[in-house]
Every structure is written in C-alpha cells, then in structure tokens.
PDB file of C-alpha atoms in Angstrom:
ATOM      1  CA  UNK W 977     -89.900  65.137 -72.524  1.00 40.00           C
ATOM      2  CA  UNK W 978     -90.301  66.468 -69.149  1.00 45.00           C
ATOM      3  CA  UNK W 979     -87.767  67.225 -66.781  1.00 49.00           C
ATOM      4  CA  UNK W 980     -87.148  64.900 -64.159  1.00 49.00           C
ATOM      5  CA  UNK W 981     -85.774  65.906 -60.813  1.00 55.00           C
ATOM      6  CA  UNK W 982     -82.293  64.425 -59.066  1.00 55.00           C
ATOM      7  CA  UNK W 983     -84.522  63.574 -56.050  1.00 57.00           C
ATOM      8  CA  UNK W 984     -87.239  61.527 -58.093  1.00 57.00           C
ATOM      9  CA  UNK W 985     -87.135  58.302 -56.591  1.00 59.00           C
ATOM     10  CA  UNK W 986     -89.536  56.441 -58.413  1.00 57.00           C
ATOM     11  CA  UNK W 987     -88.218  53.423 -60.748  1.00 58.00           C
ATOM     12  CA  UNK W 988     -91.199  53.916 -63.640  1.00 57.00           C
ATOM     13  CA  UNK W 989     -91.642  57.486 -65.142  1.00 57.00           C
ATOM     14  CA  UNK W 990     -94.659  58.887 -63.871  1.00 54.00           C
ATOM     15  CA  UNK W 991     -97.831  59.465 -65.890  1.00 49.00           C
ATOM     16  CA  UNK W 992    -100.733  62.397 -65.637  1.00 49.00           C
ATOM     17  CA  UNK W 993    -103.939  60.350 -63.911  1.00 50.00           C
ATOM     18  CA  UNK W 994    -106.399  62.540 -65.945  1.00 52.00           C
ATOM     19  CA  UNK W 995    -108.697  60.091 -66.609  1.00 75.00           C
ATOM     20  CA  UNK W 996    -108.481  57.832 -63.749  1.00 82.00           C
ATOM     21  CA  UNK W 997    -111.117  57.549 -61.038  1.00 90.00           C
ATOM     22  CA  UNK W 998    -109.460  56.457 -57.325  1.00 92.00           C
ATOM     23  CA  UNK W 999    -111.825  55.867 -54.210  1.00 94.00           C
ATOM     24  CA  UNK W1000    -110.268  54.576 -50.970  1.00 94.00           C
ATOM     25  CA  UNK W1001    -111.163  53.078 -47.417  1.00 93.00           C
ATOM     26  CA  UNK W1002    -109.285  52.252 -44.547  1.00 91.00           C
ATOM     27  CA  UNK W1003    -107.388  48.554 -44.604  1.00 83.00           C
ATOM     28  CA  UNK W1004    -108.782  47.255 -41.479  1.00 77.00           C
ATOM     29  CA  UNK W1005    -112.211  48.080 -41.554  1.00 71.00           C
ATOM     30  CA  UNK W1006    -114.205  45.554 -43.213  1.00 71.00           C
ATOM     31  CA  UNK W1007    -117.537  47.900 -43.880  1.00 80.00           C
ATOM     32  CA  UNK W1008    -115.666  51.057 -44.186  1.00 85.00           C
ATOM     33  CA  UNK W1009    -117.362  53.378 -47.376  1.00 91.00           C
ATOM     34  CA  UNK W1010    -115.003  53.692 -49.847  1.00 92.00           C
ATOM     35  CA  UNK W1011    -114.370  57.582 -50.391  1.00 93.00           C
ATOM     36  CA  UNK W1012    -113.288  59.732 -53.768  1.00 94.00           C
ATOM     37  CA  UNK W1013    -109.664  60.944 -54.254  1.00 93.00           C
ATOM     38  CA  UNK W1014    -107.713  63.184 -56.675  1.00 90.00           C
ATOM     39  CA  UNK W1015    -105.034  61.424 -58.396  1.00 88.00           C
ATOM     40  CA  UNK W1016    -101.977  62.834 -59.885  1.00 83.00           C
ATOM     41  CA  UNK W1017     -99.575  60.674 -61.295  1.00 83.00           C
ATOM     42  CA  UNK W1018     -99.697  56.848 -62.003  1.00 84.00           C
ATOM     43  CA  UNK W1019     -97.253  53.927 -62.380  1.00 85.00           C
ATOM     44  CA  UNK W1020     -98.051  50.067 -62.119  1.00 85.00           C
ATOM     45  CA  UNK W1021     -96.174  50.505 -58.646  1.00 89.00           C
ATOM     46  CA  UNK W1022     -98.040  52.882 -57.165  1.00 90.00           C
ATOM     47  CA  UNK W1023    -100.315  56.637 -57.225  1.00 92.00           C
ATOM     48  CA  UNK W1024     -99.740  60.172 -55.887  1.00 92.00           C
ATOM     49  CA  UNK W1025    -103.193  61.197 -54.943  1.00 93.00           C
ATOM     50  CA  UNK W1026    -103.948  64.569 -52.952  1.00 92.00           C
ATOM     51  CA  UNK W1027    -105.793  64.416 -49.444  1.00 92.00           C
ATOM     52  CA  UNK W1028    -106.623  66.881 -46.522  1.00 91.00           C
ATOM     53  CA  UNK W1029    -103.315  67.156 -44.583  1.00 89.00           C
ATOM     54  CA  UNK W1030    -104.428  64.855 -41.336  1.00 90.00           C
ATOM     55  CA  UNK W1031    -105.825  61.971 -43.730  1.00 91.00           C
ATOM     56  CA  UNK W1032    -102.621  59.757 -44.155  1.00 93.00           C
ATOM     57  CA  UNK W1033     -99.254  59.381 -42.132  1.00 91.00           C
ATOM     58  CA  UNK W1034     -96.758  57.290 -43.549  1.00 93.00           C
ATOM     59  CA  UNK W1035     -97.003  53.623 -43.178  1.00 92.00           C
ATOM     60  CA  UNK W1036    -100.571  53.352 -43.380  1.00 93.00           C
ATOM     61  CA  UNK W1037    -102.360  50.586 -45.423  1.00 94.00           C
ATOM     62  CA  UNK W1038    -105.728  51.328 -47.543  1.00 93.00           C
ATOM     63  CA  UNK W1039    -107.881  49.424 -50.330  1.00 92.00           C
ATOM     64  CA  UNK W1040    -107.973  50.955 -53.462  1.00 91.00           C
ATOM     65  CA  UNK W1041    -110.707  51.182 -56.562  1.00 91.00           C
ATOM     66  CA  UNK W1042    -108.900  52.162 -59.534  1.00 89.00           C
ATOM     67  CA  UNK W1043    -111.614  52.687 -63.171  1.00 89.00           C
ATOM     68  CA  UNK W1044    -109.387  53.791 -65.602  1.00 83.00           C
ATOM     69  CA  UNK W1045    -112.163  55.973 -68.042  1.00 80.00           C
ATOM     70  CA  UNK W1046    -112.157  54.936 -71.456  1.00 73.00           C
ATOM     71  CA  UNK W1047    -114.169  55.835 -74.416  1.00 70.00           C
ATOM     72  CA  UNK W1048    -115.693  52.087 -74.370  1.00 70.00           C
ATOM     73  CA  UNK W1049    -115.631  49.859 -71.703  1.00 73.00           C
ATOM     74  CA  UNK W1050    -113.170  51.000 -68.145  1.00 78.00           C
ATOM     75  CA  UNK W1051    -111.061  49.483 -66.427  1.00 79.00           C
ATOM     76  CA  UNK W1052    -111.199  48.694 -62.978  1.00 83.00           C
ATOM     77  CA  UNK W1053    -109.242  47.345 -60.390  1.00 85.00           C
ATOM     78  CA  UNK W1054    -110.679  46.705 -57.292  1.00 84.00           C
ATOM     79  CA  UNK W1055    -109.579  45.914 -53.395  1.00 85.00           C
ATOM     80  CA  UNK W1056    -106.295  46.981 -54.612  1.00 89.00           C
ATOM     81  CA  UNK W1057    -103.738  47.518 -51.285  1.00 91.00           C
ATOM     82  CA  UNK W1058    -101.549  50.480 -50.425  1.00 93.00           C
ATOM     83  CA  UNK W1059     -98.884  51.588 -48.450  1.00 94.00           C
ATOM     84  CA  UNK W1060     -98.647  55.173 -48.117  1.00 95.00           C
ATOM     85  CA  UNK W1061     -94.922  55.792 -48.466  1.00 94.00           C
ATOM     86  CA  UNK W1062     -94.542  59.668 -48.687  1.00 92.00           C
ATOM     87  CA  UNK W1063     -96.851  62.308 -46.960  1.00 93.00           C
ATOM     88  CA  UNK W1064     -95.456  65.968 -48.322  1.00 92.00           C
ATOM     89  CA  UNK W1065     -97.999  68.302 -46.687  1.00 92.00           C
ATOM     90  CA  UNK W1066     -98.555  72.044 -47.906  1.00 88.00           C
ATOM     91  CA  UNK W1067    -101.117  74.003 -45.763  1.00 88.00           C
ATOM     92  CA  UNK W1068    -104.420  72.256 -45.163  1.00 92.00           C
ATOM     93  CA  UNK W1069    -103.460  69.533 -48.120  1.00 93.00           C
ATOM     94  CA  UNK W1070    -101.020  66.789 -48.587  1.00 93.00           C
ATOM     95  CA  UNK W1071     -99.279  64.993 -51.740  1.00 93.00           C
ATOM     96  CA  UNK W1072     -99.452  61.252 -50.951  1.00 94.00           C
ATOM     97  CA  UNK W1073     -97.100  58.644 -52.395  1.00 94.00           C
ATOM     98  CA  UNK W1074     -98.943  55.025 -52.058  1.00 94.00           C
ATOM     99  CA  UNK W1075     -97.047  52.054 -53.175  1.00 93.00           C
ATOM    100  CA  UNK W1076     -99.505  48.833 -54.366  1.00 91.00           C
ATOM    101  CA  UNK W1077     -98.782  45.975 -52.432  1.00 89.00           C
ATOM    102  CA  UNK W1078     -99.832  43.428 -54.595  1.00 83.00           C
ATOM    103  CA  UNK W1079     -99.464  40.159 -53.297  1.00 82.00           C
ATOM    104  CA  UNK W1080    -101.487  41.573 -50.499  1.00 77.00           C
ATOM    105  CA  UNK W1081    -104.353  42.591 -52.688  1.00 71.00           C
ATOM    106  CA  UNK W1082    -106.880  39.198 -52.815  1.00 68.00           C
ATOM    107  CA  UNK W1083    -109.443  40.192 -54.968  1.00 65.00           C
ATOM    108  CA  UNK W1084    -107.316  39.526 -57.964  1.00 65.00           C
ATOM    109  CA  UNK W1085    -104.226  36.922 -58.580  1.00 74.00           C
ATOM    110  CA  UNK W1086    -101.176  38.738 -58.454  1.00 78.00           C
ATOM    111  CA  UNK W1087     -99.706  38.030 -61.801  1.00 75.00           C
ATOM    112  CA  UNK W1088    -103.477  39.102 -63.393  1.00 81.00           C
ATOM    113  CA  UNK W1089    -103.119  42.199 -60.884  1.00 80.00           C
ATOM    114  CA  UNK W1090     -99.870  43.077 -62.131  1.00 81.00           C
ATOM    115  CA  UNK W1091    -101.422  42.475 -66.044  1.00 80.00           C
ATOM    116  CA  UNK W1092    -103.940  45.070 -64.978  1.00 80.00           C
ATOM    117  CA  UNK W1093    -101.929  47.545 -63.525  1.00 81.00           C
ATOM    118  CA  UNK W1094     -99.642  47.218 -66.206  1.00 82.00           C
ATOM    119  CA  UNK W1095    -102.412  47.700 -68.868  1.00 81.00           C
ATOM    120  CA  UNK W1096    -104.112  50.759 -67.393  1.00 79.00           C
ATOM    121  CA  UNK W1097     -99.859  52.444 -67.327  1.00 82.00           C
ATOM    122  CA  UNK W1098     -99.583  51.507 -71.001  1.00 82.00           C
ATOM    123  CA  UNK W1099    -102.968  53.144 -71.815  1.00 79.00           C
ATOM    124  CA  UNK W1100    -102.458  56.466 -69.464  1.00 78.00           C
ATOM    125  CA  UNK W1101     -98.504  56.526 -72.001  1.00 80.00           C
ATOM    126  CA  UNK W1102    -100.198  56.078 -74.902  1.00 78.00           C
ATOM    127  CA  UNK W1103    -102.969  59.075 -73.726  1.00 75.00           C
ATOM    128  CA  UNK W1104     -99.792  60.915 -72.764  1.00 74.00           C
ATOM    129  CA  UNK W1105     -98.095  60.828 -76.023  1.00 76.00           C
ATOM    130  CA  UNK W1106    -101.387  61.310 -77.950  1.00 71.00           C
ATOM    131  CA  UNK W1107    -102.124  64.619 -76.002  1.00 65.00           C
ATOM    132  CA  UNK W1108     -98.666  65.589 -76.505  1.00 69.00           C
ATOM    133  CA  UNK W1109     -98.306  65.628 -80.274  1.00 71.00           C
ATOM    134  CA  UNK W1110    -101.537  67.694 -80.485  1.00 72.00           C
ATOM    135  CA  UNK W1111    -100.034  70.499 -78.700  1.00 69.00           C
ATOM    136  CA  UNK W1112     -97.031  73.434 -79.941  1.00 73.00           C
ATOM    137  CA  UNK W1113     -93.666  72.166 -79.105  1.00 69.00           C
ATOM    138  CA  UNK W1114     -93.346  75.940 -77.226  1.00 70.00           C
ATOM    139  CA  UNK W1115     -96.311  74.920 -74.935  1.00 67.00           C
ATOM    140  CA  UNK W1116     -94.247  70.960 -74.133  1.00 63.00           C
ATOM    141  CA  UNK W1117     -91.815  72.116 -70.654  1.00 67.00           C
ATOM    142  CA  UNK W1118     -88.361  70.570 -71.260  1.00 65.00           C
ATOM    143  CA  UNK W1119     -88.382  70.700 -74.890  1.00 61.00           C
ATOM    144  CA  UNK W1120     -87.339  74.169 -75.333  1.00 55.00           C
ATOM    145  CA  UNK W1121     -84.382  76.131 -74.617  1.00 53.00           C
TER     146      UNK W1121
END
C-alpha cells in the first residue's frame, strides 16, 4: 500500500494515469484546438496533470477528453469540465489539481458521466493491483520496513 501523506486532501485514493490519454482547451472558447497533457493520478473527482508553469492559475475552467487505453475498445469521455483547484509550480513546470464539474459537463447526462468516470477509476484499480502483484514486495514503497 502506498503511503499517504497528512496533507492529502483528496476524498478517493489516487490512481497512476498510465494508460490514460487527456487533451484540453480553454472553457470559453468555442473553436479552441484541444491540446495533449500528461496525466498523473486519477479519481472519478478529478486529475493531476503536469503543464508549463504559466498554463493554469487556480480557478480556471477547461474541457476535457479523457480515452482511457484498453486492450479492446477505449474509453472516452468527452467535453468533460474542470476547475483547476491546485497549481504547485516547480521551475518551468507545474502539478495541476483539476476537479470535474460534472453537472456542468453537457455532452453527457450527469448520472451516465458519473457511470463513466466511475468505470474508467475501477479499471485504472484493477490495472493498479494487477501491476502490483507482478512485482517483488522489496520493489512495492510502504510495504517494507
């Protein structure tokens, strides 16, 4: 199990975003491009994604494409809206926090949203815990002493 830290605020433990593919544009432009982004962790509430340091500032709202990259068909998820909620910037780069705001997101219904979201989390765990008992408990952080 990995360690968690006292300042974690997050409500859902957070998963590794390996194999998910995130693109984003700006909220309030209609024909904006929708741009690649790194992902880190993943919960049905929200993604850390990395970005150049002047990208984001707190409180800004984006549209989301999630594909969650499976061996048969993906997942997707798209015109999904974020809040960016945390902006921890180190050097030129920046760790962002975005929170899904889902009622806002019209593409999809919100309880089907929620479904979806909820899927793509159990698959990412299930990845997780896969990966996990295919490697030595020495290599696992938290598990030894």
């Amino acid at each position: 199990m990995r360690r968690v830290s006292p300042h974690d605020r997050r409500r859902f433990r957070r998963l590794p975003a390996t194999e998910l593919n995130l693109a984003w544009r700006p909220r309030n432009r209609l024909f904006a491009r929708y741009r690649n982004i790194q992902g880190h962790d993943f919960t049905r509430e929200g993604v850390a994604v990395t970005a150049a340091a002047d990208t984001f500032s707190e409180g800004d709202r984006i549209e989301l494409q999630l594909e969650l990259v499976m061996a048969g068909t993906n997942l997707t998820a798209q015109g999904v809206v974020a809040e960016v909620v945390n902006v921890a910037r180190q050097g030129h780069q920046a760790r962002v926090g975005l929170a899904f705001d889902v009622p806002a997101s019209r593409r999809f219904g919100a309880s089907a949203l929620r479904a979806r979201l909820g899927r793509m989390e159990g698959i990412l765990e299930r990845s997780e815990k896969q990966w996990l008992r295919s490697q030595p408990l020495e290599s696992i952080t938290g598990l030894t002493g």
